[in-house]
Amino acid sequence: MQKFQLELLFQIIGIGSASGLFFKNESLFLISDNSKALYEYHLTDKKLDSHILLENPELPQENIPKKLKPDFESITPFGEDLCVFGSGSTENRNQMVQFNTYNKKAIKTLDLTDLYLSMQYFAEIKPEDFNIEGSVFDGQNWYFFQRGNGENGQNGVFTVSGENLENEFSIVYNSYKLPKIKGVRTSFTDAILLDETLYFLATAENSKSTYEDGEVLGSIIGSIDTKTMKLKSKQTISNKHKFEGLTLYKNNQDSLEFLLCEDKDSDVQQSDIYKLTLKK
């Protein structure tokens, strides 16, 4: 990762605080950390659809109050389905919703409280420092990216295997010391898998809280080898953007193109989608 190009590709009106995305068949699926819906943006006709993930009439679809929001922060493909995960940063953010991309419906909801508590215990992470912001499934193992934006700055990746994510699982944990931007340590915000490499985003935000937002100082992209779970590369891509979503757009012969979404931590219903090109 020696050279890159970052450009604003398009803007989507109707969704704000974008926190994760997945590109498939000319559709861009997006989640927002203050919404209970999964959004689908059709690139060909520029149409935006929304699909309810949680049937809770007490919650609005968008701009859910911070204390009540499910805080959906990560999305990953699971066969022909998508799995959307809450961050686990408070007790009401422990849900996983499985969504079928063909019938466009949520088909399963899991309470991951036991898994998240086991992660905290295993990695010695305090509840107030726990914050899952990236998830990846490789067909056998799950990778969960702990964002170290709490007081103790604990960035790490949980590798989870087993029969299910509710009560039959085993955990391996690897911690990482990520680079700083303007004196502030970056922390994981999303990740995807390509071949045997995990590509991740990390952002520097001047806050010691997983709950309160802080000044955004920039973002990096990096990679981890799944065989060794060691950092392969890391590179600053912005000194002002808080990128929270990453998906593969095109795998070219000499370059990789990713789509990124930016969380502006506001109630404005607009999301900027960027294209990041990395030379192989």
PDB file of C-alpha atoms in Angstrom:
ATOM      1  CA  MET A   1       0.000   0.000   0.000  1.00  0.00           C
ATOM      2  CA  GLN A   2       2.306   2.720  -1.219  1.00  0.00           C
ATOM      3  CA  LYS A   3      -0.064   4.775  -3.343  1.00  0.00           C
ATOM      4  CA  PHE A   4      -3.767   5.529  -3.080  1.00  0.00           C
ATOM      5  CA  GLN A   5      -6.467   7.739  -4.540  1.00  0.00           C
ATOM      6  CA  LEU A   6      -9.473   8.921  -2.527  1.00  0.00           C
ATOM      7  CA  GLU A   7     -12.437  10.598  -4.200  1.00  0.00           C
ATOM      8  CA  LEU A   8     -16.048  11.447  -3.354  1.00  0.00           C
ATOM      9  CA  LEU A   9     -18.049   9.150  -5.637  1.00  0.00           C
ATOM     10  CA  PHE A  10     -21.654  10.109  -4.830  1.00  0.00           C
ATOM     11  CA  GLN A  11     -24.016  11.207  -2.073  1.00  0.00           C
ATOM     12  CA  ILE A  12     -27.110   9.393  -0.839  1.00  0.00           C
ATOM     13  CA  ILE A  13     -30.024  11.447   0.440  1.00  0.00           C
ATOM     14  CA  GLY A  14     -32.220   9.688   3.001  1.00  0.00           C
ATOM     15  CA  ILE A  15     -29.697   8.022   5.291  1.00  0.00           C
ATOM     16  CA  GLY A  16     -27.439   9.637   7.862  1.00  0.00           C
ATOM     17  CA  SER A  17     -24.705   8.488  10.274  1.00  0.00           C
ATOM     18  CA  ALA A  18     -23.701   5.648   7.927  1.00  0.00           C
ATOM     19  CA  SER A  19     -21.665   3.084   9.853  1.00  0.00           C
ATOM     20  CA  GLY A  20     -21.264   0.110   7.502  1.00  0.00           C
ATOM     21  CA  LEU A  21     -21.845  -0.953   3.921  1.00  0.00           C
ATOM     22  CA  PHE A  22     -21.717  -3.931   1.554  1.00  0.00           C
ATOM     23  CA  PHE A  23     -21.663  -3.861  -2.253  1.00  0.00           C
ATOM     24  CA  LYS A  24     -23.419  -6.630  -4.216  1.00  0.00           C
ATOM     25  CA  ASN A  25     -24.900  -6.804  -7.742  1.00  0.00           C
ATOM     26  CA  GLU A  26     -24.941  -3.029  -8.297  1.00  0.00           C
ATOM     27  CA  SER A  27     -26.670  -2.519  -4.945  1.00  0.00           C
ATOM     28  CA  LEU A  28     -25.071  -0.884  -1.954  1.00  0.00           C
ATOM     29  CA  PHE A  29     -26.451  -2.066   1.384  1.00  0.00           C
ATOM     30  CA  LEU A  30     -25.905   0.394   4.235  1.00  0.00           C
ATOM     31  CA  ILE A  31     -26.538   0.554   7.948  1.00  0.00           C
ATOM     32  CA  SER A  32     -26.746   3.596  10.194  1.00  0.00           C
ATOM     33  CA  ASP A  33     -25.838   3.622  13.868  1.00  0.00           C
ATOM     34  CA  ASN A  34     -28.984   5.586  14.749  1.00  0.00           C
ATOM     35  CA  SER A  35     -31.513   3.654  12.641  1.00  0.00           C
ATOM     36  CA  LYS A  36     -33.347   0.330  12.907  1.00  0.00           C
ATOM     37  CA  ALA A  37     -33.355  -0.186   9.115  1.00  0.00           C
ATOM     38  CA  LEU A  38     -31.045  -1.657   6.500  1.00  0.00           C
ATOM     39  CA  TYR A  39     -30.852   0.597   3.453  1.00  0.00           C
ATOM     40  CA  GLU A  40     -30.367  -0.508  -0.146  1.00  0.00           C
ATOM     41  CA  TYR A  41     -29.117   2.002  -2.704  1.00  0.00           C
ATOM     42  CA  HIS A  42     -29.451   0.925  -6.334  1.00  0.00           C
ATOM     43  CA  LEU A  43     -26.532   2.421  -8.253  1.00  0.00           C
ATOM     44  CA  THR A  44     -28.155   2.043 -11.689  1.00  0.00           C
ATOM     45  CA  ASP A  45     -31.354   4.041 -11.029  1.00  0.00           C
ATOM     46  CA  LYS A  46     -30.118   5.879  -7.900  1.00  0.00           C
ATOM     47  CA  LYS A  47     -33.066   4.658  -5.864  1.00  0.00           C
ATOM     48  CA  LEU A  48     -32.969   4.161  -2.084  1.00  0.00           C
ATOM     49  CA  ASP A  49     -35.033   1.470  -0.353  1.00  0.00           C
ATOM     50  CA  SER A  50     -35.233   0.786   3.368  1.00  0.00           C
ATOM     51  CA  HIS A  51     -35.831  -2.568   5.070  1.00  0.00           C
ATOM     52  CA  ILE A  52     -36.800  -2.745   8.734  1.00  0.00           C
ATOM     53  CA  LEU A  53     -34.446  -4.871  10.847  1.00  0.00           C
ATOM     54  CA  LEU A  54     -36.174  -4.499  14.212  1.00  0.00           C
ATOM     55  CA  GLU A  55     -39.955  -4.541  14.567  1.00  0.00           C
ATOM     56  CA  ASN A  56     -40.145  -2.138  17.484  1.00  0.00           C
ATOM     57  CA  PRO A  57     -42.953   0.406  17.077  1.00  0.00           C
ATOM     58  CA  GLU A  58     -41.649   2.408  20.047  1.00  0.00           C
ATOM     59  CA  LEU A  59     -38.543   3.390  18.094  1.00  0.00           C
ATOM     60  CA  PRO A  60     -38.527   5.753  15.096  1.00  0.00           C
ATOM     61  CA  GLN A  61     -36.831   4.451  11.962  1.00  0.00           C
ATOM     62  CA  GLU A  62     -34.170   7.175  11.875  1.00  0.00           C
ATOM     63  CA  ASN A  63     -32.478   9.442  14.396  1.00  0.00           C
ATOM     64  CA  ILE A  64     -33.199   7.145  17.322  1.00  0.00           C
ATOM     65  CA  PRO A  65     -32.120   8.795  20.605  1.00  0.00           C
ATOM     66  CA  LYS A  66     -28.616   7.726  21.647  1.00  0.00           C
ATOM     67  CA  LYS A  67     -29.799   5.979  24.830  1.00  0.00           C
ATOM     68  CA  LEU A  68     -32.258   3.812  22.887  1.00  0.00           C
ATOM     69  CA  LYS A  69     -30.570   3.096  19.565  1.00  0.00           C
ATOM     70  CA  PRO A  70     -29.467  -0.483  18.711  1.00  0.00           C
ATOM     71  CA  ASP A  71     -26.205   1.030  17.422  1.00  0.00           C
ATOM     72  CA  PHE A  72     -25.739  -1.137  14.339  1.00  0.00           C
ATOM     73  CA  GLU A  73     -22.041  -0.666  13.550  1.00  0.00           C
ATOM     74  CA  SER A  74     -21.010  -3.594  11.347  1.00  0.00           C
ATOM     75  CA  ILE A  75     -22.343  -5.642   8.460  1.00  0.00           C
ATOM     76  CA  THR A  76     -20.905  -8.752   6.832  1.00  0.00           C
ATOM     77  CA  PRO A  77     -22.040 -11.315   4.222  1.00  0.00           C
ATOM     78  CA  PHE A  78     -23.140 -14.715   5.531  1.00  0.00           C
ATOM     79  CA  GLY A  79     -23.775 -16.909   2.495  1.00  0.00           C
ATOM     80  CA  GLU A  80     -26.572 -15.171   0.613  1.00  0.00           C
ATOM     81  CA  ASP A  81     -27.579 -13.283   3.746  1.00  0.00           C
ATOM     82  CA  LEU A  82     -26.175 -10.285   5.582  1.00  0.00           C
ATOM     83  CA  CYS A  83     -25.515 -10.177   9.314  1.00  0.00           C
ATOM     84  CA  VAL A  84     -25.780  -6.833  11.094  1.00  0.00           C
ATOM     85  CA  PHE A  85     -24.262  -6.425  14.571  1.00  0.00           C
ATOM     86  CA  GLY A  86     -24.825  -3.981  17.390  1.00  0.00           C
ATOM     87  CA  SER A  87     -21.696  -2.546  18.987  1.00  0.00           C
ATOM     88  CA  GLY A  88     -22.220  -4.007  22.469  1.00  0.00           C
ATOM     89  CA  SER A  89     -21.194  -0.657  23.977  1.00  0.00           C
ATOM     90  CA  THR A  90     -24.350  -0.607  26.153  1.00  0.00           C
ATOM     91  CA  GLU A  91     -26.794  -3.325  27.266  1.00  0.00           C
ATOM     92  CA  ASN A  92     -29.347  -2.508  24.553  1.00  0.00           C
ATOM     93  CA  ARG A  93     -26.763  -2.804  21.755  1.00  0.00           C
ATOM     94  CA  ASN A  94     -26.177  -6.565  21.841  1.00  0.00           C
ATOM     95  CA  GLN A  95     -28.340  -7.719  18.939  1.00  0.00           C
ATOM     96  CA  MET A  96     -27.427  -9.415  15.686  1.00  0.00           C
ATOM     97  CA  VAL A  97     -29.939  -9.422  12.826  1.00  0.00           C
ATOM     98  CA  GLN A  98     -29.686 -11.800   9.858  1.00  0.00           C
ATOM     99  CA  PHE A  99     -31.147 -10.361   6.651  1.00  0.00           C
ATOM    100  CA  ASN A 100     -31.936 -12.238   3.440  1.00  0.00           C
ATOM    101  CA  THR A 101     -30.900 -10.281   0.346  1.00  0.00           C
ATOM    102  CA  TYR A 102     -33.395 -12.070  -1.928  1.00  0.00           C
ATOM    103  CA  ASN A 103     -36.689 -11.756  -0.055  1.00  0.00           C
ATOM    104  CA  LYS A 104     -35.456  -8.521   1.563  1.00  0.00           C
ATOM    105  CA  LYS A 105     -36.513  -9.507   5.066  1.00  0.00           C
ATOM    106  CA  ALA A 106     -34.922  -9.951   8.476  1.00  0.00           C
ATOM    107  CA  ILE A 107     -35.074 -13.701   9.105  1.00  0.00           C
ATOM    108  CA  LYS A 108     -33.371 -14.062  12.492  1.00  0.00           C
ATOM    109  CA  THR A 109     -32.482 -11.961  15.521  1.00  0.00           C
ATOM    110  CA  LEU A 110     -29.976 -13.105  18.147  1.00  0.00           C
ATOM    111  CA  ASP A 111     -29.151 -11.765  21.585  1.00  0.00           C
ATOM    112  CA  LEU A 112     -25.337 -11.783  21.788  1.00  0.00           C
ATOM    113  CA  THR A 113     -25.093 -10.704  25.430  1.00  0.00           C
ATOM    114  CA  ASP A 114     -23.308 -13.917  26.476  1.00  0.00           C
ATOM    115  CA  LEU A 115     -20.838 -13.680  23.597  1.00  0.00           C
ATOM    116  CA  TYR A 116     -20.053 -10.033  24.248  1.00  0.00           C
ATOM    117  CA  LEU A 117     -19.642 -10.614  27.990  1.00  0.00           C
ATOM    118  CA  SER A 118     -17.321 -13.558  27.257  1.00  0.00           C
ATOM    119  CA  MET A 119     -15.262 -11.352  24.953  1.00  0.00           C
ATOM    120  CA  GLN A 120     -14.919  -8.715  27.655  1.00  0.00           C
ATOM    121  CA  TYR A 121     -13.897 -11.266  30.262  1.00  0.00           C
ATOM    122  CA  PHE A 122     -11.467 -13.092  27.964  1.00  0.00           C
ATOM    123  CA  ALA A 123      -9.683  -9.915  26.779  1.00  0.00           C
ATOM    124  CA  GLU A 124      -9.964  -8.082  30.108  1.00  0.00           C
ATOM    125  CA  ILE A 125     -11.898  -5.215  28.558  1.00  0.00           C
ATOM    126  CA  LYS A 126     -14.113  -3.156  30.842  1.00  0.00           C
ATOM    127  CA  PRO A 127     -17.762  -2.836  29.740  1.00  0.00           C
ATOM    128  CA  GLU A 128     -17.330   0.920  29.238  1.00  0.00           C
ATOM    129  CA  ASP A 129     -14.374   0.258  26.879  1.00  0.00           C
ATOM    130  CA  PHE A 130     -16.089  -2.462  24.817  1.00  0.00           C
ATOM    131  CA  ASN A 131     -17.124  -1.443  21.303  1.00  0.00           C
ATOM    132  CA  ILE A 132     -17.456  -3.849  18.335  1.00  0.00           C
ATOM    133  CA  GLU A 133     -17.313  -1.874  15.075  1.00  0.00           C
ATOM    134  CA  GLY A 134     -16.311  -4.459  12.473  1.00  0.00           C
ATOM    135  CA  SER A 135     -17.355  -8.034  11.738  1.00  0.00           C
ATOM    136  CA  VAL A 136     -16.193 -10.568   9.141  1.00  0.00           C
ATOM    137  CA  PHE A 137     -17.213 -14.171   8.408  1.00  0.00           C
ATOM    138  CA  ASP A 138     -14.815 -16.359   6.395  1.00  0.00           C
ATOM    139  CA  GLY A 139     -17.103 -19.385   6.064  1.00  0.00           C
ATOM    140  CA  GLN A 140     -15.886 -20.942   9.298  1.00  0.00           C
ATOM    141  CA  ASN A 141     -14.645 -18.257  11.679  1.00  0.00           C
ATOM    142  CA  TRP A 142     -15.981 -14.892  12.761  1.00  0.00           C
ATOM    143  CA  TYR A 143     -13.685 -11.900  13.246  1.00  0.00           C
ATOM    144  CA  PHE A 144     -14.915  -9.102  15.494  1.00  0.00           C
ATOM    145  CA  PHE A 145     -13.007  -5.809  15.591  1.00  0.00           C
ATOM    146  CA  GLN A 146     -12.893  -4.124  18.984  1.00  0.00           C
ATOM    147  CA  ARG A 147     -12.540  -0.364  18.630  1.00  0.00           C
ATOM    148  CA  GLY A 148     -10.130   0.963  21.211  1.00  0.00           C
ATOM    149  CA  ASN A 149     -11.704   4.387  21.612  1.00  0.00           C
ATOM    150  CA  GLY A 150     -12.346   3.878  25.322  1.00  0.00           C
ATOM    151  CA  GLU A 151     -10.194   5.081  28.208  1.00  0.00           C
ATOM    152  CA  ASN A 152      -7.677   2.233  27.845  1.00  0.00           C
ATOM    153  CA  GLY A 153      -7.398   2.301  24.049  1.00  0.00           C
ATOM    154  CA  GLN A 154      -7.758  -1.467  23.580  1.00  0.00           C
ATOM    155  CA  ASN A 155      -7.807  -2.264  19.856  1.00  0.00           C
ATOM    156  CA  GLY A 156      -8.130  -5.934  19.093  1.00  0.00           C
ATOM    157  CA  VAL A 157      -9.632  -8.689  16.963  1.00  0.00           C
ATOM    158  CA  PHE A 158     -11.679 -11.556  18.392  1.00  0.00           C
ATOM    159  CA  THR A 159     -11.640 -14.755  16.351  1.00  0.00           C
ATOM    160  CA  VAL A 160     -14.756 -16.744  17.224  1.00  0.00           C
ATOM    161  CA  SER A 161     -15.483 -20.310  16.144  1.00  0.00           C
ATOM    162  CA  GLY A 162     -18.004 -22.935  17.189  1.00  0.00           C
ATOM    163  CA  GLU A 163     -21.523 -24.172  16.568  1.00  0.00           C
ATOM    164  CA  ASN A 164     -23.205 -20.799  17.068  1.00  0.00           C
ATOM    165  CA  LEU A 165     -22.703 -17.312  18.462  1.00  0.00           C
ATOM    166  CA  GLU A 166     -25.134 -17.653  21.361  1.00  0.00           C
ATOM    167  CA  ASN A 167     -23.783 -20.393  23.611  1.00  0.00           C
ATOM    168  CA  GLU A 168     -21.386 -22.727  21.767  1.00  0.00           C
ATOM    169  CA  PHE A 169     -18.276 -20.810  20.793  1.00  0.00           C
ATOM    170  CA  SER A 170     -14.567 -20.463  21.452  1.00  0.00           C
ATOM    171  CA  ILE A 171     -12.608 -17.207  21.436  1.00  0.00           C
ATOM    172  CA  VAL A 172      -9.083 -16.172  20.459  1.00  0.00           C
ATOM    173  CA  TYR A 173      -8.037 -12.554  20.969  1.00  0.00           C
ATOM    174  CA  ASN A 174      -5.236 -10.544  19.358  1.00  0.00           C
ATOM    175  CA  SER A 175      -4.475  -6.984  20.469  1.00  0.00           C
ATOM    176  CA  TYR A 176      -2.972  -4.281  18.233  1.00  0.00           C
ATOM    177  CA  LYS A 177      -1.187  -0.988  18.726  1.00  0.00           C
ATOM    178  CA  LEU A 178      -2.353   1.131  15.818  1.00  0.00           C
ATOM    179  CA  PRO A 179      -0.599   4.306  14.613  1.00  0.00           C
ATOM    180  CA  LYS A 180      -1.456   7.820  15.758  1.00  0.00           C
ATOM    181  CA  ILE A 181      -2.758  10.781  13.791  1.00  0.00           C
ATOM    182  CA  LYS A 182      -1.932  14.194  15.263  1.00  0.00           C
ATOM    183  CA  GLY A 183      -0.980  12.515  18.518  1.00  0.00           C
ATOM    184  CA  VAL A 184      -4.211  10.514  18.881  1.00  0.00           C
ATOM    185  CA  ARG A 185      -4.229   6.728  18.531  1.00  0.00           C
ATOM    186  CA  THR A 186      -6.411   5.377  15.722  1.00  0.00           C
ATOM    187  CA  SER A 187      -8.999   2.722  16.516  1.00  0.00           C
ATOM    188  CA  PHE A 188     -10.755   0.090  14.384  1.00  0.00           C
ATOM    189  CA  THR A 189     -13.985   1.147  12.654  1.00  0.00           C
ATOM    190  CA  ASP A 190     -14.603  -1.602  10.067  1.00  0.00           C
ATOM    191  CA  ALA A 191     -13.051  -4.531   8.198  1.00  0.00           C
ATOM    192  CA  ILE A 192     -13.558  -6.898   5.271  1.00  0.00           C
ATOM    193  CA  LEU A 193     -11.906 -10.104   4.075  1.00  0.00           C
ATOM    194  CA  LEU A 194     -10.196 -10.520   0.712  1.00  0.00           C
ATOM    195  CA  ASP A 195      -8.522 -13.880   0.121  1.00  0.00           C
ATOM    196  CA  GLU A 196      -6.467 -14.418   3.311  1.00  0.00           C
ATOM    197  CA  THR A 197      -6.144 -10.756   4.223  1.00  0.00           C
ATOM    198  CA  LEU A 198      -8.316  -8.624   6.493  1.00  0.00           C
ATOM    199  CA  TYR A 199      -8.454  -5.018   5.301  1.00  0.00           C
ATOM    200  CA  PHE A 200      -9.489  -2.599   8.039  1.00  0.00           C
ATOM    201  CA  LEU A 201     -10.291   1.043   8.636  1.00  0.00           C
ATOM    202  CA  ALA A 202      -9.272   2.894  11.785  1.00  0.00           C
ATOM    203  CA  THR A 203     -10.053   6.457  12.829  1.00  0.00           C
ATOM    204  CA  ALA A 204      -8.462   8.923  15.228  1.00  0.00           C
ATOM    205  CA  GLU A 205     -11.141  10.630  17.304  1.00  0.00           C
ATOM    206  CA  ASN A 206     -10.157  12.877  20.207  1.00  0.00           C
ATOM    207  CA  SER A 207     -12.379  11.254  22.835  1.00  0.00           C
ATOM    208  CA  LYS A 208     -11.796   8.753  25.623  1.00  0.00           C
ATOM    209  CA  SER A 209     -15.344   7.408  25.416  1.00  0.00           C
ATOM    210  CA  THR A 210     -17.105   4.723  23.373  1.00  0.00           C
ATOM    211  CA  TYR A 211     -20.312   6.721  23.918  1.00  0.00           C
ATOM    212  CA  GLU A 212     -19.438  10.396  23.406  1.00  0.00           C
ATOM    213  CA  ASP A 213     -18.127  11.688  20.070  1.00  0.00           C
ATOM    214  CA  GLY A 214     -14.929  13.723  19.764  1.00  0.00           C
ATOM    215  CA  GLU A 215     -12.956  15.763  17.252  1.00  0.00           C
ATOM    216  CA  VAL A 216     -12.165  13.715  14.145  1.00  0.00           C
ATOM    217  CA  LEU A 217      -8.481  13.789  13.179  1.00  0.00           C
ATOM    218  CA  GLY A 218      -8.399  11.368  10.264  1.00  0.00           C
ATOM    219  CA  SER A 219      -8.477   7.727   9.157  1.00  0.00           C
ATOM    220  CA  ILE A 220      -6.125   4.972   8.059  1.00  0.00           C
ATOM    221  CA  ILE A 221      -6.452   1.741   6.106  1.00  0.00           C
ATOM    222  CA  GLY A 222      -4.421  -1.333   6.969  1.00  0.00           C
ATOM    223  CA  SER A 223      -4.287  -5.072   6.578  1.00  0.00           C
ATOM    224  CA  ILE A 224      -3.877  -8.180   8.737  1.00  0.00           C
ATOM    225  CA  ASP A 225      -2.742 -11.650   7.616  1.00  0.00           C
ATOM    226  CA  THR A 226      -5.370 -14.173   8.771  1.00  0.00           C
ATOM    227  CA  LYS A 227      -2.753 -16.947   9.021  1.00  0.00           C
ATOM    228  CA  THR A 228      -0.549 -15.085  11.510  1.00  0.00           C
ATOM    229  CA  MET A 229      -2.995 -12.338  12.634  1.00  0.00           C
ATOM    230  CA  LYS A 230      -0.094  -9.879  12.333  1.00  0.00           C
ATOM    231  CA  LEU A 231      -0.306  -6.404  10.813  1.00  0.00           C
ATOM    232  CA  LYS A 232       0.848  -6.381   7.190  1.00  0.00           C
ATOM    233  CA  SER A 233       0.469  -2.704   6.327  1.00  0.00           C
ATOM    234  CA  LYS A 234      -1.030   0.597   7.441  1.00  0.00           C
ATOM    235  CA  GLN A 235      -1.430   3.932   5.707  1.00  0.00           C
ATOM    236  CA  THR A 236      -3.116   7.268   6.443  1.00  0.00           C
ATOM    237  CA  ILE A 237      -5.794   8.069   3.859  1.00  0.00           C
ATOM    238  CA  SER A 238      -7.355  11.189   5.378  1.00  0.00           C
ATOM    239  CA  ASN A 239      -6.648  13.847   7.987  1.00  0.00           C
ATOM    240  CA  LYS A 240     -10.277  14.924   8.386  1.00  0.00           C
ATOM    241  CA  HIS A 241     -12.692  12.079   7.614  1.00  0.00           C
ATOM    242  CA  LYS A 242     -14.196   9.564  10.040  1.00  0.00           C
ATOM    243  CA  PHE A 243     -14.601   6.539   7.788  1.00  0.00           C
ATOM    244  CA  GLU A 244     -16.731   3.822   9.394  1.00  0.00           C
ATOM    245  CA  GLY A 245     -17.672   1.534   6.522  1.00  0.00           C
ATOM    246  CA  LEU A 246     -15.611  -0.479   4.033  1.00  0.00           C
ATOM    247  CA  THR A 247     -16.576  -2.780   1.179  1.00  0.00           C
ATOM    248  CA  LEU A 248     -14.849  -4.117  -1.934  1.00  0.00           C
ATOM    249  CA  TYR A 249     -15.990  -2.400  -5.130  1.00  0.00           C
ATOM    250  CA  LYS A 250     -13.639  -3.768  -7.815  1.00  0.00           C
ATOM    251  CA  ASN A 251     -10.707  -6.176  -7.773  1.00  0.00           C
ATOM    252  CA  ASN A 252      -8.608  -5.123 -10.756  1.00  0.00           C
ATOM    253  CA  GLN A 253      -5.403  -6.645 -12.070  1.00  0.00           C
ATOM    254  CA  ASP A 254      -3.203  -3.908 -10.644  1.00  0.00           C
ATOM    255  CA  SER A 255      -5.440  -2.220  -8.050  1.00  0.00           C
ATOM    256  CA  LEU A 256      -8.184  -2.650  -5.478  1.00  0.00           C
ATOM    257  CA  GLU A 257     -11.159  -0.292  -5.351  1.00  0.00           C
ATOM    258  CA  PHE A 258     -13.099   0.070  -2.102  1.00  0.00           C
ATOM    259  CA  LEU A 259     -16.217   2.025  -1.211  1.00  0.00           C
ATOM    260  CA  LEU A 260     -16.153   3.900   2.098  1.00  0.00           C
ATOM    261  CA  CYS A 261     -18.869   5.650   4.069  1.00  0.00           C
ATOM    262  CA  GLU A 262     -18.361   8.531   6.453  1.00  0.00           C
ATOM    263  CA  ASP A 263     -20.119   8.969   9.795  1.00  0.00           C
ATOM    264  CA  LYS A 264     -20.503  12.703  10.443  1.00  0.00           C
ATOM    265  CA  ASP A 265     -22.184  12.149  13.844  1.00  0.00           C
ATOM    266  CA  SER A 266     -25.143  14.356  12.909  1.00  0.00           C
ATOM    267  CA  ASP A 267     -28.877  14.026  12.285  1.00  0.00           C
ATOM    268  CA  VAL A 268     -28.544  15.130   8.647  1.00  0.00           C
ATOM    269  CA  GLN A 269     -30.043  12.474   6.366  1.00  0.00           C
ATOM    270  CA  GLN A 270     -27.214  12.446   3.831  1.00  0.00           C
ATOM    271  CA  SER A 271     -24.306  10.038   3.416  1.00  0.00           C
ATOM    272  CA  ASP A 272     -21.144  10.623   1.429  1.00  0.00           C
ATOM    273  CA  ILE A 273     -19.739   7.571  -0.362  1.00  0.00           C
ATOM    274  CA  TYR A 274     -16.050   7.651  -1.259  1.00  0.00           C
ATOM    275  CA  LYS A 275     -13.982   5.455  -3.561  1.00  0.00           C
ATOM    276  CA  LEU A 276     -10.554   4.466  -2.363  1.00  0.00           C
ATOM    277  CA  THR A 277      -8.145   2.984  -4.918  1.00  0.00           C
ATOM    278  CA  LEU A 278      -5.051   1.135  -3.723  1.00  0.00           C
ATOM    279  CA  LYS A 279      -2.309  -0.117  -5.982  1.00  0.00           C
ATOM    280  CA  LYS A 280      -1.456  -3.783  -5.536  1.00  0.00           C
TER     281      LYS A 280
END
